[in-house]
Short mmCIF file of C-alpha atoms in Angstrom, two decimals:
data_model
loop_
_atom_site.label_atom_id
_atom_site.label_comp_id
_atom_site.label_asym_id
_atom_site.label_seq_id
_atom_site.Cartn_x
_atom_site.Cartn_y
_atom_site.Cartn_z
CA MET A 1 0.00 0.00 0.00
CA ASP A 2 1.32 3.44 -0.96
CA VAL A 3 1.83 5.86 1.86
CA PRO A 4 -0.21 9.06 1.48
CA TYR A 5 1.78 12.17 0.68
CA TYR A 6 0.79 13.88 3.92
CA CYS A 7 2.30 11.01 5.97
CA PHE A 8 5.56 11.33 4.08
CA ALA A 9 5.59 15.10 4.60
CA ILE A 10 4.85 14.70 8.30
CA GLY A 11 7.64 12.16 8.64
CA ILE A 12 10.17 14.44 6.97
CA SER A 13 9.10 17.42 9.07
CA VAL A 14 9.21 15.51 12.35
CA THR A 15 12.63 14.08 11.51
CA PHE A 16 14.00 17.52 10.65
CA PHE A 17 12.72 19.25 13.77
CA ALA A 18 13.62 16.24 15.93
CA SER A 19 17.24 16.47 14.78
CA ILE A 20 17.38 20.18 15.60
CA PHE A 21 15.68 19.69 18.97
CA TYR A 22 17.95 16.77 19.83
CA TYR A 23 21.03 18.81 19.01
CA ILE A 24 19.83 21.80 21.03
CA THR A 25 18.87 19.64 24.02
CA PHE A 26 22.17 17.77 24.05
CA SER A 27 24.19 20.96 23.57
CA ARG A 28 22.39 22.78 26.36
CA ILE A 29 22.90 19.96 28.82
CA LEU A 30 26.61 19.81 27.98
CA ILE A 31 26.87 23.57 28.48
CA VAL A 32 24.98 23.39 31.75
CA THR A 33 27.17 20.53 32.95
CA ASN A 34 30.42 22.27 32.07
CA CYS A 35 29.56 25.84 33.05
CA CYS A 36 27.25 25.52 36.03
CA SER A 37 27.40 23.46 39.15
CA ARG A 38 24.56 21.17 40.11
CA ASP A 39 24.02 23.27 43.23
CA HIS A 40 23.36 26.42 41.18
CA LEU A 41 20.87 24.60 38.97
CA ALA A 42 19.18 23.05 42.01
CA THR A 43 18.89 26.51 43.58
CA TYR A 44 17.30 27.89 40.42
CA ALA A 45 14.85 24.95 40.28
CA LYS A 46 13.99 25.51 43.94
CA ASP A 47 13.46 29.28 43.61
CA TYR A 48 11.20 28.87 40.58
CA GLN A 49 9.90 25.40 41.38
CA ALA A 50 6.42 25.60 39.85
CA GLN A 51 7.60 27.21 36.61
CA PHE A 52 10.59 24.92 36.30
CA ILE A 53 8.63 21.69 36.86
CA LEU A 54 5.86 22.85 34.53
CA GLY A 55 8.37 23.63 31.79
CA TYR A 56 10.24 20.39 32.40
CA CYS A 57 7.10 18.24 32.29
CA SER A 58 5.72 20.00 29.21
CA THR A 59 8.99 19.54 27.34
CA TYR A 60 9.37 15.88 28.34
CA ILE A 61 5.79 14.95 27.45
CA PHE A 62 5.99 16.83 24.15
CA MET A 63 9.19 15.03 23.19
CA GLN A 64 7.74 11.66 24.16
CA THR A 65 4.47 12.27 22.35
CA PHE A 66 6.07 13.25 19.05
CA MET A 67 8.95 10.75 19.24
CA ILE A 68 11.65 13.42 19.53
CA PRO A 69 15.00 11.96 20.68
CA GLY A 70 16.60 13.31 23.82
CA THR A 71 14.36 12.28 26.72
CA ILE A 72 17.25 10.32 28.20
CA PHE A 73 19.04 13.63 28.81
CA MET A 74 15.91 14.99 30.47
CA SER A 75 15.97 11.96 32.77
CA LEU A 76 19.60 12.59 33.63
CA LEU A 77 18.75 16.20 34.41
CA ALA A 78 15.96 15.09 36.75
CA GLY A 79 18.42 13.01 38.75
CA ALA A 80 20.93 15.85 38.88
CA LEU A 81 18.40 18.42 40.11
CA PHE A 82 15.86 16.49 42.17
CA GLY A 83 17.68 13.43 43.47
CA VAL A 84 16.81 9.78 42.93
CA ILE A 85 13.33 9.49 44.47
CA ARG A 86 11.78 12.76 43.27
CA GLY A 87 13.58 12.49 39.95
CA LEU A 88 12.34 8.94 39.42
CA VAL A 89 8.72 9.89 40.18
CA LEU A 90 8.99 12.85 37.80
CA VAL A 91 10.53 10.82 34.98
CA VAL A 92 8.11 7.88 35.25
CA PHE A 93 5.13 10.26 35.35
CA ASN A 94 6.31 12.18 32.28
CA ALA A 95 7.38 9.09 30.34
CA THR A 96 4.05 7.38 30.99
CA SER A 97 2.06 10.49 30.11
CA GLY A 98 4.04 11.05 26.91
CA ALA A 99 3.79 7.38 25.91
CA SER A 100 0.02 7.46 26.49
CA SER A 101 -0.32 10.57 24.32
CA CYS A 102 1.76 8.87 21.62
CA TYR A 103 -0.51 5.80 21.88
CA PHE A 104 -3.65 7.82 21.18
CA LEU A 105 -1.95 9.87 18.47
CA SER A 106 -0.90 6.67 16.71
CA LYS A 107 -4.40 5.25 17.13
CA LEU A 108 -5.73 8.21 15.17
CA ILE A 109 -3.16 8.62 12.38
CA GLY A 110 -0.27 6.23 12.97
CA ARG A 111 -1.16 3.06 11.06
CA PRO A 112 0.09 4.13 7.58
CA LEU A 113 3.33 5.52 8.98
CA VAL A 114 4.14 2.50 11.16
CA SER A 115 3.27 0.07 8.36
CA TRP A 116 5.60 1.98 6.07
CA LEU A 117 8.52 2.42 8.48
CA TRP A 118 8.56 -1.00 10.19
CA PRO A 119 6.48 -3.50 8.14
CA GLU A 120 8.40 -6.64 9.19
CA LYS A 121 8.78 -5.55 12.81
CA LEU A 122 5.06 -4.76 12.96
CA ARG A 123 4.13 -8.22 11.62
CA PHE A 124 6.44 -9.86 14.16
CA PHE A 125 5.00 -7.78 17.00
CA GLN A 126 1.44 -8.58 15.94
CA ALA A 127 2.19 -12.31 15.84
CA GLU A 128 3.79 -12.24 19.29
CA ILE A 129 0.88 -10.31 20.77
CA ALA A 130 -1.60 -12.80 19.24
CA LYS A 131 0.22 -15.70 20.94
CA ARG A 132 0.20 -14.02 24.35
CA ARG A 133 -3.26 -12.52 24.64
CA GLU A 134 -4.02 -14.27 27.93
CA LYS A 135 -0.83 -13.02 29.60
CA LEU A 136 -0.46 -9.79 27.67
CA LEU A 137 0.49 -7.64 30.64
CA ASN A 138 3.44 -9.91 31.47
CA TYR A 139 4.72 -9.77 27.91
CA MET A 140 4.33 -5.98 27.73
CA LEU A 141 6.19 -5.65 31.04
CA PHE A 142 9.02 -7.72 29.57
CA LEU A 143 9.20 -5.45 26.52
CA ARG A 144 9.18 -2.30 28.65
CA ILE A 145 11.82 -3.49 31.09
CA THR A 146 14.23 -4.91 28.51
CA PRO A 147 15.57 -3.20 25.36
CA THR A 148 14.11 -5.96 23.15
CA LEU A 149 12.06 -3.46 21.11
CA PRO A 150 12.48 0.32 21.02
CA ASN A 151 10.03 2.18 23.24
CA THR A 152 9.10 4.47 20.35
CA PHE A 153 8.01 1.49 18.27
CA ILE A 154 6.02 0.04 21.19
CA ASN A 155 4.22 3.36 21.73
CA LEU A 156 3.28 3.62 18.06
CA ALA A 157 2.52 -0.02 17.31
CA SER A 158 0.51 -0.94 20.42
CA PRO A 159 -2.83 0.57 19.34
CA ILE A 160 -2.36 -0.84 15.84
CA VAL A 161 -2.06 -4.42 17.14
CA ASP A 162 -5.04 -3.88 19.46
CA ILE A 163 -3.29 -3.77 22.81
CA PRO A 164 -5.86 -2.39 25.30
CA PHE A 165 -4.90 0.96 26.77
CA HIS A 166 -5.13 -0.20 30.38
CA VAL A 167 -2.58 -2.96 29.66
CA PHE A 168 -0.36 -0.51 27.80
CA PHE A 169 -0.62 2.04 30.62
CA LEU A 170 0.16 -0.39 33.45
CA ALA A 171 3.05 -2.00 31.57
CA THR A 172 4.51 1.42 30.82
CA LEU A 173 4.06 2.78 34.34
CA ILE A 174 5.66 -0.26 36.01
CA GLY A 175 8.02 -1.42 33.30
CA LEU A 176 9.85 1.88 32.87
CA ILE A 177 10.83 2.08 36.53
CA PRO A 178 14.05 -0.04 36.40
CA ALA A 179 15.61 1.72 33.40
CA SER A 180 14.44 5.12 34.65
CA TYR A 181 16.04 4.45 38.03
CA ILE A 182 19.36 3.67 36.36
CA THR A 183 19.25 6.84 34.28
CA VAL A 184 18.08 9.11 37.10
CA ARG A 185 20.69 7.73 39.46
CA ALA A 186 23.37 8.35 36.83
CA GLY A 187 22.24 11.98 36.79
CA LEU A 188 23.78 12.41 40.24
CA ALA A 189 27.16 12.20 38.50
CA LEU A 190 26.12 13.96 35.31
CA GLY A 191 29.46 15.70 34.87
CA ASP A 192 31.33 12.39 34.88
CA LEU A 193 29.36 10.87 31.99
CA LYS A 194 31.19 10.92 28.68
CA SER A 195 28.61 9.05 26.61
CA VAL A 196 25.11 7.63 26.81
CA LYS A 197 26.76 4.21 26.45
CA ASP A 198 28.17 4.68 29.95
CA LEU A 199 24.64 4.25 31.31
CA TYR A 200 24.02 0.76 29.96
CA ASP A 201 26.97 -1.56 30.27
CA TYR A 202 26.69 -5.34 29.97
CA LYS A 203 26.03 -5.74 33.69
CA THR A 204 23.15 -3.26 33.61
CA LEU A 205 21.60 -4.89 30.54
CA ALA A 206 21.89 -8.31 32.19
CA VAL A 207 20.03 -7.04 35.26
CA LEU A 208 17.25 -5.56 33.10
CA PHE A 209 16.85 -8.82 31.19
CA LEU A 210 16.77 -10.74 34.48
CA ILE A 211 13.96 -8.53 35.80
CA GLY A 212 12.16 -8.83 32.46
CA SER A 213 12.47 -12.62 32.55
CA VAL A 214 10.69 -12.68 35.91
CA ALA A 215 7.85 -10.69 34.37
CA ILE A 216 7.44 -12.99 31.36
CA PHE A 217 7.98 -16.27 33.24
CA PRO A 218 4.22 -16.89 33.87
CA THR A 219 3.62 -16.66 30.11
CA ILE A 220 6.32 -19.21 29.33
CA LEU A 221 5.08 -21.53 32.07
CA LYS A 222 1.50 -21.39 30.78
CA ARG A 223 2.60 -22.20 27.23
CA LYS A 224 4.54 -25.26 28.46
CA ARG A 225 1.48 -26.49 30.37
CA THR A 226 -0.65 -26.02 27.28
CA TYR A 227 1.68 -28.16 25.19
#
């Protein structure tokens, strides 16, 4: 099926502005890290708490809704400014809200774009979902906790493969906590990070897959009993 012209135009526009926004976000965080101490930033966030949190949440949710790269740097910033607990709550709230907005946006206009961008991955995802309908929440938790599929793809493809919103919401809310904790905690030492790769070494990935395996274990057990 040919993709309508407007979808192609939207894709080009989003990609262009996403690249600019990603560059600006990354550059600003590097400047902030190098030129200002965490204490000065924390003081600013404390003095203008309502405005700062409102701006932070709006930016994070907007980026998550429209699939703009760079939310990982927003998560690092939350850890640097608010600490682990408050930063984690803030990141999980924003990530879940943005993912939910992306879900409904994709439900309205996303099918042609997703089918065009990831046709094979979409067919694979649809087949896996069909096999795990009875334990769908466990499987979605596994996908959220582990980096098996990109979160952007999950947000866009979930309504297309008929994943109920309540399952999507719960899996997102709970499943994003482990990875968000790692990122937020790394924000405490933001100035020491040289690359995003420093966040997810082999040990960290192994822990995430271990947690994800616990989530999906009931699904595997049920399938063995069925056979």
